[in-house]
Short mmCIF file of C-alpha atoms in Angstrom, two decimals:
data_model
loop_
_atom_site.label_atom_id
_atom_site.label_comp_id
_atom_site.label_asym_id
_atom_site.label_seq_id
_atom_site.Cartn_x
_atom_site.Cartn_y
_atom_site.Cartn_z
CA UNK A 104 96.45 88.59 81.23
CA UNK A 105 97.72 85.29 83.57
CA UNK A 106 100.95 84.79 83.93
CA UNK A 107 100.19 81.83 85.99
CA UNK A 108 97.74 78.67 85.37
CA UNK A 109 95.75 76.70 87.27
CA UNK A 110 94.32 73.04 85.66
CA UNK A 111 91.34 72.16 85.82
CA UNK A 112 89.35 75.34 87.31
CA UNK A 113 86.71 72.71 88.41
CA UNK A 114 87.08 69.45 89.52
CA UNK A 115 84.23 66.91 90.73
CA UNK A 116 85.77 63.82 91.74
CA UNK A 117 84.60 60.10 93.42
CA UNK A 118 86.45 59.06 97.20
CA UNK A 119 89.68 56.97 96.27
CA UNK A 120 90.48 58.75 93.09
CA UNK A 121 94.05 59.96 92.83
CA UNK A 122 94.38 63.70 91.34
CA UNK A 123 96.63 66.25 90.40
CA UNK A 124 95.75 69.50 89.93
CA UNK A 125 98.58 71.74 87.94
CA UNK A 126 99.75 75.27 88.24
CA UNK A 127 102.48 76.71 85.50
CA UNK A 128 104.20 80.51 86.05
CA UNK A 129 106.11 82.06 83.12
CA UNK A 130 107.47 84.24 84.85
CA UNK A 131 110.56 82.55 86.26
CA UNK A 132 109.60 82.76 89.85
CA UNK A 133 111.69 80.70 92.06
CA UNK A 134 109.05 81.05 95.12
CA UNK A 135 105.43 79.04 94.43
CA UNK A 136 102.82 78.47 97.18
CA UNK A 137 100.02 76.53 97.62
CA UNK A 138 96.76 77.59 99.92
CA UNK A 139 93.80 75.89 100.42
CA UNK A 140 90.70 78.35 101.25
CA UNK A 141 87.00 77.23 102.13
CA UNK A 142 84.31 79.89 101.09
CA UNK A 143 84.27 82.73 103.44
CA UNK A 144 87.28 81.90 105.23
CA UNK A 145 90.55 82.66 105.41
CA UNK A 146 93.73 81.07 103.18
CA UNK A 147 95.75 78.48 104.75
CA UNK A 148 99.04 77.81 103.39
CA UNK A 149 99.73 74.55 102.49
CA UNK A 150 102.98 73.81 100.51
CA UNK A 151 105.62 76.25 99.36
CA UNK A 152 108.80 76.06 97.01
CA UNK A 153 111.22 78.80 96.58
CA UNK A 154 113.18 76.63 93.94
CA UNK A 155 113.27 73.86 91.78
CA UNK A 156 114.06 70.65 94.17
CA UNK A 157 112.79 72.67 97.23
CA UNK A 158 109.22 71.71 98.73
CA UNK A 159 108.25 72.95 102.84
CA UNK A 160 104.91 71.72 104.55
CA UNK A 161 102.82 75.07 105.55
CA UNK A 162 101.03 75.71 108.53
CA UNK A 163 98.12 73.71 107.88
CA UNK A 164 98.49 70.02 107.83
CA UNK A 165 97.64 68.69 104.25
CA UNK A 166 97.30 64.70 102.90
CA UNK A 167 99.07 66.53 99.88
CA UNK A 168 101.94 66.50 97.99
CA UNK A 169 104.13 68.83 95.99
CA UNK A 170 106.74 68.64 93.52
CA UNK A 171 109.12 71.13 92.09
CA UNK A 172 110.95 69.58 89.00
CA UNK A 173 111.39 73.00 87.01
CA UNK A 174 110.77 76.17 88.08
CA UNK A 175 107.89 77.02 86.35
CA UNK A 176 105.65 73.94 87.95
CA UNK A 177 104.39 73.12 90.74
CA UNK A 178 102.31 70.34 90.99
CA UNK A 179 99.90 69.42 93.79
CA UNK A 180 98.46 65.53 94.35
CA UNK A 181 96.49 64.04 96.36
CA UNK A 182 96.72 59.93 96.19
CA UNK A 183 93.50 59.22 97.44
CA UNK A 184 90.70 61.92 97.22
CA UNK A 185 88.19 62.23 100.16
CA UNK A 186 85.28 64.84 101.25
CA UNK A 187 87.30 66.77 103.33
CA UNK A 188 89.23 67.81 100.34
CA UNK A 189 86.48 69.51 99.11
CA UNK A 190 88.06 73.14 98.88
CA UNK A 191 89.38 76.30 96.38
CA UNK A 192 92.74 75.17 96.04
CA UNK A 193 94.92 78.36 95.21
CA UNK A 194 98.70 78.49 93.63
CA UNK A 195 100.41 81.93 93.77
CA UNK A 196 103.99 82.42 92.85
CA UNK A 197 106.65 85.20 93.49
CA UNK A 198 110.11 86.98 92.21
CA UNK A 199 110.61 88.11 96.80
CA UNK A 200 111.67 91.35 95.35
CA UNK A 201 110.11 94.05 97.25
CA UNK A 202 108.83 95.86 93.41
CA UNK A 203 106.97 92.29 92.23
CA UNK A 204 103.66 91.55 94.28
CA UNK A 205 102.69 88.00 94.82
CA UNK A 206 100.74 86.66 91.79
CA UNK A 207 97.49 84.05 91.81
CA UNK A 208 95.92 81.73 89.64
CA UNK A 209 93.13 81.55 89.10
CA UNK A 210 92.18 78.33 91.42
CA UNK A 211 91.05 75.12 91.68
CA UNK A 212 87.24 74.65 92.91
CA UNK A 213 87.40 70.77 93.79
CA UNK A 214 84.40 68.64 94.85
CA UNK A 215 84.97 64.85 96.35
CA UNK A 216 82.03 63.29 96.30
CA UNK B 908 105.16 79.34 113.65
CA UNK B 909 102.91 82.53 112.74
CA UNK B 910 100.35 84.26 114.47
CA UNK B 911 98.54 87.25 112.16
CA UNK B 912 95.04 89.00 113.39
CA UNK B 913 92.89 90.91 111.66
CA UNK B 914 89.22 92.05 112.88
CA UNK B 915 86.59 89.61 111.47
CA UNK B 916 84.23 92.19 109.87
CA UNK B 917 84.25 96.06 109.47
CA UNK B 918 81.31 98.29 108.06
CA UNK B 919 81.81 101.75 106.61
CA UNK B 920 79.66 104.11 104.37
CA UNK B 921 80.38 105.08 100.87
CA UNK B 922 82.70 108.40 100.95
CA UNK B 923 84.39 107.81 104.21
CA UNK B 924 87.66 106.77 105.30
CA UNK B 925 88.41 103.01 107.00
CA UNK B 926 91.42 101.55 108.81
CA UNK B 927 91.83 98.08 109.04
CA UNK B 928 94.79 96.34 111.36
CA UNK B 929 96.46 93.83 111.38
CA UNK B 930 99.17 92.57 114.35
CA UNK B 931 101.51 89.84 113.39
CA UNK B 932 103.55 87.82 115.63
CA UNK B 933 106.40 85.70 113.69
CA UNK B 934 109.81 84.71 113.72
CA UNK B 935 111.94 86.10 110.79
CA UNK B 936 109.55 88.75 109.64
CA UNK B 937 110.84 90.39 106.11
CA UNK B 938 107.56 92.23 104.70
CA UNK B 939 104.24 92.40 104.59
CA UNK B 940 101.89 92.27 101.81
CA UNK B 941 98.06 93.71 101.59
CA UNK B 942 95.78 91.76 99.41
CA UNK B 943 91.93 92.42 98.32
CA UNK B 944 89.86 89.64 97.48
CA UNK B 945 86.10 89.35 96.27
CA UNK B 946 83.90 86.87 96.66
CA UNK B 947 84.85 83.33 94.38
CA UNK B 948 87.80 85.38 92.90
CA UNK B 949 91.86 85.25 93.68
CA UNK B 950 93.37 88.17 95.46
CA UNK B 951 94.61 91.26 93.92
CA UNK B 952 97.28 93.00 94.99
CA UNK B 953 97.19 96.45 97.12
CA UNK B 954 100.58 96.68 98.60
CA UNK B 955 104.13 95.46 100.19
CA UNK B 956 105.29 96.93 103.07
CA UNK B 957 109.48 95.80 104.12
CA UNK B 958 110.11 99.55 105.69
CA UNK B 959 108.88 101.32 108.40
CA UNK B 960 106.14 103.76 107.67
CA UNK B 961 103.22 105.40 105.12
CA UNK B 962 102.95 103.85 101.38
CA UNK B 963 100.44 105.76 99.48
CA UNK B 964 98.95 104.80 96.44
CA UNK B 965 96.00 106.63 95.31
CA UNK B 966 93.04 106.14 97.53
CA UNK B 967 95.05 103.49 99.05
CA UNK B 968 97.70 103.30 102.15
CA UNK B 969 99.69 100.97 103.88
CA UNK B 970 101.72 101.77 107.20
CA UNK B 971 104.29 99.26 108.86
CA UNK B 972 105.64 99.15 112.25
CA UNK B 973 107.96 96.14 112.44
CA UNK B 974 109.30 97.25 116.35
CA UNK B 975 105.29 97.08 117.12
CA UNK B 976 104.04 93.94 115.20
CA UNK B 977 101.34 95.95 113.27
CA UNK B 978 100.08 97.43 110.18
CA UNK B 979 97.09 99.32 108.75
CA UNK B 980 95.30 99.55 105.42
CA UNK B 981 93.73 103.03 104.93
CA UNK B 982 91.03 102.98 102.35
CA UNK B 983 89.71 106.18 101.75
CA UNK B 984 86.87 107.82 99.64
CA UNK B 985 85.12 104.66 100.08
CA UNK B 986 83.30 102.94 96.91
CA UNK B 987 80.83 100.67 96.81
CA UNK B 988 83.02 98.32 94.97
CA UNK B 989 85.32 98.32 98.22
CA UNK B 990 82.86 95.88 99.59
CA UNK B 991 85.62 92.82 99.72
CA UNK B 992 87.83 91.10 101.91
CA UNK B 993 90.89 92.83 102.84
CA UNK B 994 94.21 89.86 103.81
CA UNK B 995 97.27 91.19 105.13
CA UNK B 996 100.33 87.98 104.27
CA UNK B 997 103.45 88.50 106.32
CA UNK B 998 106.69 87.21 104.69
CA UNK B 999 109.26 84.91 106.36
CA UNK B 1000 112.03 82.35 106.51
CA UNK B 1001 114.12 84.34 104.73
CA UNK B 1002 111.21 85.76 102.28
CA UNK B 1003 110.40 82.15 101.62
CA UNK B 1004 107.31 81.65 103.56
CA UNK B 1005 104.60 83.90 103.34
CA UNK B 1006 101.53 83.41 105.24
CA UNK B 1007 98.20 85.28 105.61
CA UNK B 1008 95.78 86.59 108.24
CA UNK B 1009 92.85 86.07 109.23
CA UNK B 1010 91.37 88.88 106.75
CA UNK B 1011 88.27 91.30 107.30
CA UNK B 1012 86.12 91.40 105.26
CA UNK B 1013 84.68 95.07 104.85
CA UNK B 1014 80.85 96.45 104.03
CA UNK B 1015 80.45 99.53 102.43
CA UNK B 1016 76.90 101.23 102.84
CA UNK B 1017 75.03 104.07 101.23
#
């Protein structure tokens, strides 16, 4: 059973549109990430939060942005969608105790066409 | 900023044993996680490693050695069902950031 959400699980979307795709936790984890991963390949972090009012930029660069109002959200936008967006857009949240493993939703699939 | 290799691919047949490595290279390190994932799913969790040494669970094992930048994932009494990709995700910035490798993804044959 999910503990965390991920909304919508597909998204196909024109250039220019704005879009938000949401990810909810109940479990009261203060740490929430963000990866972007292309078929095949490997997961790139893009945004993390490890509490509400805390957002970091990952390793990759992304035209994204993050929000963490409450600690069970974490939003992710994108203000104007293009084709190189087109990605599996994973959220995955965590308690950092050694005895609680890193959980996923189940991701995003989004298309800009 | 973080620097975590895995080998690209691995092939093994079905009732053997298989290591896979990974080296990391980070600032701040404070664990490691192994993660399996299958094709167009989200990863499922196999282990955390803060501590050096051997975590065993069932036909699964982790080993850490933080003084050598390295892990390994022993899988053994392969299944067919193995067949996946296998990410190691080192934790840092306090336990904040947590970043994966590379990841291998792993054949088992008959």
């Amino acid at each position: 059973e999910a503990d965390i959400y991920q909304t919508p699980r597909y998204l196909v979307i024109g250039t220019g549109k704005k879009i938000t795709l949401e990810c909810s936790q109940t479990m009261g984890h203060d740490k929430m990430y963000w990866y972007q991963q292309d078929p095949g390949m490997e997961l790139h972090l893009i945004h993390y939060s490890y509490g509400v009012n805390s957002t970091e930029k990952g390793d990759l660069s992304s035209e994204s942005t993050v929000s963490r109002i409450r600690t069970e959200h974490f939003p992710l936008t994108l203000e104007s969608a293009r084709p190189s967006h087109t990605s599996q857009y994973l959220c995955a949240s965590w308690a950092g105790s050694r005895n609680s493993p890193l959980h996923f939703g189940n991701g995003t699939r989004l298309t800009v066409t | 900023g973080q620097n975590i290799d895995q080998p690209t691919e691995m092939t093994a047949t079905e009732g053997a044993i298989v290591q896979i490595n990974c080296t990391y290279q980070t600032s701040g390190f404070n664990g490691l996680f192994w993660y399996q994932q299958h094709a167009g799913e989200a990863p499922t969790f196999l282990s955390y490693n803060v501590l050096d040494g051997l975590e065993e669970k069932g036909r699964f094992s982790s080993f850490l050695s933080r003084s050598k930048g390295y892990s390994y994932l022993l899988l053994k009494e392969l299944q067919m069902k193995d067949s996946a990709s296998y990410l190691c995700a080192v934790s840092t910035g306090g336990g904040n950031k947590l970043t994966f490798g590379t990841g291998t993804q792993l054949k088992v044959e008959l």
